[in-house]
CSV table of C-alpha atoms and ligand atoms in Angstrom, one decimal:
chain,number,residue,atom,x,y,z
A,1,UNK,CA,187.6,181.3,91.4
A,2,UNK,CA,189.2,178.6,89.3
A,3,UNK,CA,186.2,176.5,88.4
A,4,UNK,CA,186.2,174.0,85.6
A,5,UNK,CA,184.7,175.8,82.6
A,6,UNK,CA,181.2,174.5,82.2
A,7,UNK,CA,181.3,174.0,78.4
A,8,UNK,CA,183.7,171.1,78.8
A,9,UNK,CA,181.9,169.4,81.6
A,10,UNK,CA,180.2,166.1,80.6
A,11,UNK,CA,176.5,166.8,80.2
A,12,UNK,CA,175.6,163.3,81.4
A,13,UNK,CA,174.5,162.0,84.7
A,14,UNK,CA,178.1,161.6,86.1
A,15,UNK,CA,178.0,165.3,86.8
A,16,UNK,CA,174.4,165.4,88.3
A,17,UNK,CA,175.8,166.1,91.8
A,18,UNK,CA,178.2,168.7,90.5
A,19,UNK,CA,175.5,170.5,88.6
A,20,UNK,CA,173.3,170.5,91.7
A,21,UNK,CA,176.2,171.9,93.7
A,22,UNK,CA,176.9,174.5,91.0
A,23,UNK,CA,173.3,175.7,91.0
A,24,UNK,CA,173.4,176.1,94.8
A,25,UNK,CA,176.6,178.0,94.5
A,26,UNK,CA,175.3,180.4,91.8
A,27,UNK,CA,171.9,181.0,93.3
A,28,UNK,CA,172.6,180.8,97.1
A,29,UNK,CA,176.3,181.3,97.2
A,30,UNK,CA,176.8,177.8,98.9
A,31,UNK,CA,180.4,176.9,98.3
A,32,UNK,CA,181.4,173.4,97.2
A,33,UNK,CA,184.6,171.5,96.4
A,34,UNK,CA,183.3,169.2,93.6
A,35,UNK,CA,184.9,169.2,90.3
A,36,UNK,CA,183.1,168.3,87.1
A,37,UNK,CA,184.2,165.4,84.9
A,38,UNK,CA,185.2,166.6,81.4
A,39,UNK,CA,183.2,165.7,78.3
A,40,UNK,CA,184.9,164.1,75.3
A,41,UNK,CA,184.0,166.7,74.1
A,42,UNK,CA,180.4,166.6,75.2
A,43,UNK,CA,179.8,163.3,77.0
A,44,UNK,CA,182.5,161.4,79.0
A,45,UNK,CA,183.1,157.9,77.9
A,46,UNK,CA,181.2,156.1,80.7
A,47,UNK,CA,178.1,158.3,80.2
A,48,UNK,CA,178.3,157.8,76.4
A,49,UNK,CA,178.6,154.0,76.8
A,50,UNK,CA,175.6,154.1,79.1
A,51,UNK,CA,173.5,155.9,76.5
A,52,UNK,CA,174.5,153.3,73.9
A,53,UNK,CA,173.5,150.4,76.2
A,54,UNK,CA,170.1,152.0,76.5
A,55,UNK,CA,169.7,152.6,72.8
A,56,UNK,CA,170.6,149.0,71.9
A,57,UNK,CA,167.7,147.9,74.1
A,58,UNK,CA,164.9,149.9,72.4
A,59,UNK,CA,163.6,147.1,70.1
A,60,UNK,CA,163.3,144.7,73.0
A,61,UNK,CA,161.8,147.4,75.2
A,62,UNK,CA,159.2,148.4,72.6
A,63,UNK,CA,158.2,144.7,72.0
A,64,UNK,CA,157.6,144.4,75.7
A,65,UNK,CA,155.5,147.7,75.7
A,66,UNK,CA,153.5,146.4,72.8
A,67,UNK,CA,152.7,143.2,74.8
A,68,UNK,CA,151.6,145.4,77.7
A,69,UNK,CA,149.2,147.3,75.4
A,70,UNK,CA,147.6,144.0,74.4
A,71,UNK,CA,147.3,142.9,78.0
A,72,UNK,CA,146.2,146.2,79.5
A,73,UNK,CA,142.6,146.8,80.1
A,74,UNK,CA,140.8,150.0,81.2
A,75,UNK,CA,139.2,148.0,84.1
A,76,UNK,CA,139.5,149.7,87.5
A,77,UNK,CA,140.3,153.1,86.2
A,78,UNK,CA,137.9,156.0,86.6
A,79,UNK,CA,137.1,157.6,83.3
A,80,UNK,CA,135.8,161.2,83.7
A,81,UNK,CA,135.2,162.5,80.3
A,82,UNK,CA,136.5,166.0,79.7
A,83,UNK,CA,138.1,166.2,83.0
A,84,UNK,CA,141.6,167.5,83.0
A,85,UNK,CA,142.6,165.3,85.9
A,86,UNK,CA,141.4,162.1,84.2
A,87,UNK,CA,143.8,159.3,85.0
A,88,UNK,CA,145.5,157.8,81.9
A,89,UNK,CA,144.7,154.1,81.9
A,90,UNK,CA,147.4,151.5,81.4
A,91,UNK,CA,147.0,151.0,77.7
A,92,UNK,CA,147.4,154.7,76.9
A,93,UNK,CA,150.5,155.0,79.0
A,94,UNK,CA,152.2,152.2,77.0
A,95,UNK,CA,150.9,153.5,73.7
A,96,UNK,CA,152.2,157.0,74.4
A,97,UNK,CA,155.6,155.6,75.3
A,98,UNK,CA,155.8,153.5,72.1
A,99,UNK,CA,154.8,156.7,70.1
A,100,UNK,CA,157.5,158.5,71.9
A,101,UNK,CA,160.1,155.9,71.0
A,102,UNK,CA,159.1,155.8,67.4
A,103,UNK,CA,159.1,159.6,67.2
A,104,UNK,CA,162.4,160.2,69.0
A,105,UNK,CA,164.3,157.4,67.1
A,106,UNK,CA,162.9,158.6,63.8
A,107,UNK,CA,163.8,162.2,64.5
A,108,UNK,CA,167.5,161.4,65.1
A,109,UNK,CA,167.7,158.8,62.4
A,110,UNK,CA,166.2,161.4,60.0
A,111,UNK,CA,169.0,163.8,61.0
A,112,UNK,CA,171.5,161.2,60.0
A,113,UNK,CA,169.8,160.3,56.8
A,114,UNK,CA,169.8,164.0,55.8
A,115,UNK,CA,173.4,164.5,56.8
A,116,UNK,CA,174.6,161.3,55.0
A,117,UNK,CA,172.3,161.6,52.0
A,118,UNK,CA,170.6,158.3,52.8
A,119,UNK,CA,167.3,157.4,51.1
A,120,UNK,CA,164.1,157.8,53.1
A,121,UNK,CA,162.9,154.5,54.5
A,122,UNK,CA,160.0,152.8,52.8
A,123,UNK,CA,156.6,152.8,54.6
A,124,UNK,CA,157.0,150.4,57.6
A,125,UNK,CA,155.3,149.2,60.7
A,126,UNK,CA,156.2,150.8,64.0
A,127,UNK,CA,158.1,147.8,65.2
A,128,UNK,CA,160.1,147.7,62.0
A,129,UNK,CA,160.8,151.4,62.2
A,130,UNK,CA,162.1,151.0,65.8
A,131,UNK,CA,164.4,148.2,64.8
A,132,UNK,CA,165.8,149.9,61.7
A,133,UNK,CA,166.2,153.3,63.3
A,134,UNK,CA,168.0,151.8,66.3
A,135,UNK,CA,170.4,150.0,64.0
A,136,UNK,CA,171.1,153.2,62.1
A,137,UNK,CA,171.7,155.2,65.3
A,138,UNK,CA,174.0,152.5,66.6
A,139,UNK,CA,176.1,152.6,63.4
A,140,UNK,CA,176.4,156.4,63.6
A,141,UNK,CA,176.4,156.5,67.4
A,142,UNK,CA,180.0,157.8,67.8
A,143,UNK,CA,179.4,160.5,65.3
A,144,UNK,CA,176.2,161.6,67.0
A,145,UNK,CA,177.5,161.5,70.5
A,146,UNK,CA,181.1,162.8,70.0
A,147,UNK,CA,181.9,164.0,66.6
A,148,UNK,CA,178.9,166.1,65.5
A,149,UNK,CA,179.8,169.6,64.4
A,150,UNK,CA,177.3,171.0,66.8
A,151,UNK,CA,178.0,170.0,70.4
A,152,UNK,CA,174.4,171.0,71.4
A,153,UNK,CA,173.1,168.3,69.0
A,154,UNK,CA,175.3,165.7,70.7
A,155,UNK,CA,174.0,166.8,74.1
A,156,UNK,CA,170.4,166.8,73.0
A,157,UNK,CA,170.7,163.3,71.3
A,158,UNK,CA,172.0,161.6,74.4
A,159,UNK,CA,169.6,163.4,76.8
A,160,UNK,CA,166.7,162.5,74.6
A,161,UNK,CA,167.7,158.8,74.6
A,162,UNK,CA,168.3,158.8,78.3
A,163,UNK,CA,164.9,160.3,79.1
A,164,UNK,CA,163.2,157.9,76.7
A,165,UNK,CA,165.0,154.9,78.1
A,166,UNK,CA,164.3,155.8,81.7
A,167,UNK,CA,160.6,156.2,81.0
A,168,UNK,CA,160.2,153.0,79.0
A,169,UNK,CA,162.2,151.0,81.5
A,170,UNK,CA,160.1,152.3,84.4
A,171,UNK,CA,156.9,151.2,82.6
A,172,UNK,CA,158.2,147.7,81.9
A,173,UNK,CA,160.3,147.0,85.0
A,174,UNK,CA,159.1,144.0,86.7
A,175,UNK,CA,158.4,144.5,90.4
A,176,UNK,CA,160.9,142.0,91.7
A,177,UNK,CA,163.8,143.9,90.0
A,178,UNK,CA,165.5,145.6,92.9
A,179,UNK,CA,168.9,147.3,92.7
A,180,UNK,CA,171.5,146.2,95.2
A,181,UNK,CA,172.5,149.1,97.6
A,182,UNK,CA,176.1,149.8,98.1
A,183,UNK,CA,176.1,149.4,101.9
A,184,UNK,CA,178.2,151.9,103.9
A,185,UNK,CA,179.6,153.7,100.9
A,186,UNK,CA,178.6,157.4,100.5
A,187,UNK,CA,178.0,159.0,97.1
A,188,UNK,CA,181.2,160.7,95.8
A,189,UNK,CA,179.2,163.8,94.8
A,190,UNK,CA,176.4,164.3,97.3
A,191,UNK,CA,177.8,162.3,100.2
A,192,UNK,CA,174.5,160.5,100.8
A,193,UNK,CA,174.2,156.7,101.4
A,194,UNK,CA,172.2,156.4,98.2
A,195,UNK,CA,174.5,154.4,95.9
A,196,UNK,CA,173.2,151.2,94.3
A,197,UNK,CA,174.4,148.8,91.6
A,198,UNK,CA,172.2,149.7,88.7
A,199,UNK,CA,170.0,147.0,87.1
A,200,UNK,CA,168.2,147.4,83.8
A,201,UNK,CA,164.5,146.8,83.3
A,202,UNK,CA,165.1,143.0,83.1
A,203,UNK,CA,167.2,142.9,86.2
A,204,UNK,CA,170.5,142.6,84.4
A,205,UNK,CA,173.5,144.4,85.9
A,206,UNK,CA,174.4,147.4,83.7
A,207,UNK,CA,177.9,147.6,85.0
A,208,UNK,CA,177.2,151.0,86.6
A,209,UNK,CA,176.7,152.3,90.1
A,210,UNK,CA,174.0,155.0,90.4
A,211,UNK,CA,173.2,157.5,93.1
A,212,UNK,CA,169.4,157.4,93.8
A,213,UNK,CA,169.6,160.9,95.2
A,214,UNK,CA,171.7,163.1,92.9
A,215,UNK,CA,171.7,160.8,89.9
A,216,UNK,CA,175.5,160.5,89.7
A,217,UNK,CA,176.6,157.6,87.6
A,218,UNK,CA,179.9,155.7,88.0
A,219,UNK,CA,181.4,152.8,86.1
A,220,UNK,CA,181.8,149.7,88.4
A,221,UNK,CA,185.6,150.1,88.2
A,222,UNK,CA,185.4,153.8,89.1
A,223,UNK,CA,183.2,152.7,92.0
A,224,UNK,CA,185.8,150.1,93.2
A,225,UNK,CA,188.4,152.9,93.2
A,226,UNK,CA,186.1,155.1,95.2
A,227,UNK,CA,185.4,152.4,97.8
A,228,UNK,CA,189.2,152.2,98.5
A,229,UNK,CA,189.4,156.0,98.6
A,230,UNK,CA,186.4,156.4,100.8
A,231,UNK,CA,188.0,154.1,103.3
A,232,UNK,CA,190.9,156.4,103.8
A,233,UNK,CA,191.1,159.4,106.2
A,234,UNK,CA,189.4,162.5,104.8
A,235,UNK,CA,192.6,164.5,104.2
A,236,UNK,CA,194.1,161.9,102.0
A,237,UNK,CA,190.9,161.5,100.1
A,238,UNK,CA,190.7,165.3,99.4
A,239,UNK,CA,194.2,165.3,98.1
A,240,UNK,CA,193.5,162.4,95.7
B,1,LIG,ZN1,179.7,161.8,82.2
B,2,LIG,ZN1,174.7,161.3,95.1
């Protein structure tokens, strides 16, 4: 079998469908013809840019979460003291998410400060910490995501930010923000009609197309090329 060696496959969401197919191949022997997109050397450029877009948004996202904490009340939630299944009321969910943002950004910013011999930051508010750490991470973003001596660190860094962004965006997303489905165009990876033009938590187009099912991510221009390809007979498509 001449499979693309996994160490060079982008660890990002562009390969979600491929990873799923690979798991099925390895565990159940289900064959597939998908090829992985290569990382450069860890993340492909579109996935890396997507991580960066999310990172730049954290100060604004956190400000929004802090507002939600002020507005949230425990009213209407059942508080069963000592019960494991106790629902977390609104305010706690937002507070945990802010804690998570502060913690994750500080963790990676600290890694940079140690590597670059930068002074420890002065005592600061959580809002100020988020703003300063985001700025530091943006300055050293290319190094973290692509030039770090340990590829595992680059992978972890981007995945951490992706997870954090998804969670925060989900908590703050306004209800009327609805992604626009890509009518009639199947996902390049999983073949399902689950592609949509991705919107961020404020309803702004991110410039990416996302598969709701397998999580595959395409830049809009890659998607345009795929639309043309998908319109061709299957044989031609497979040869492309
Ligand atoms: Zn990728
Ligand atoms: Zn898909």
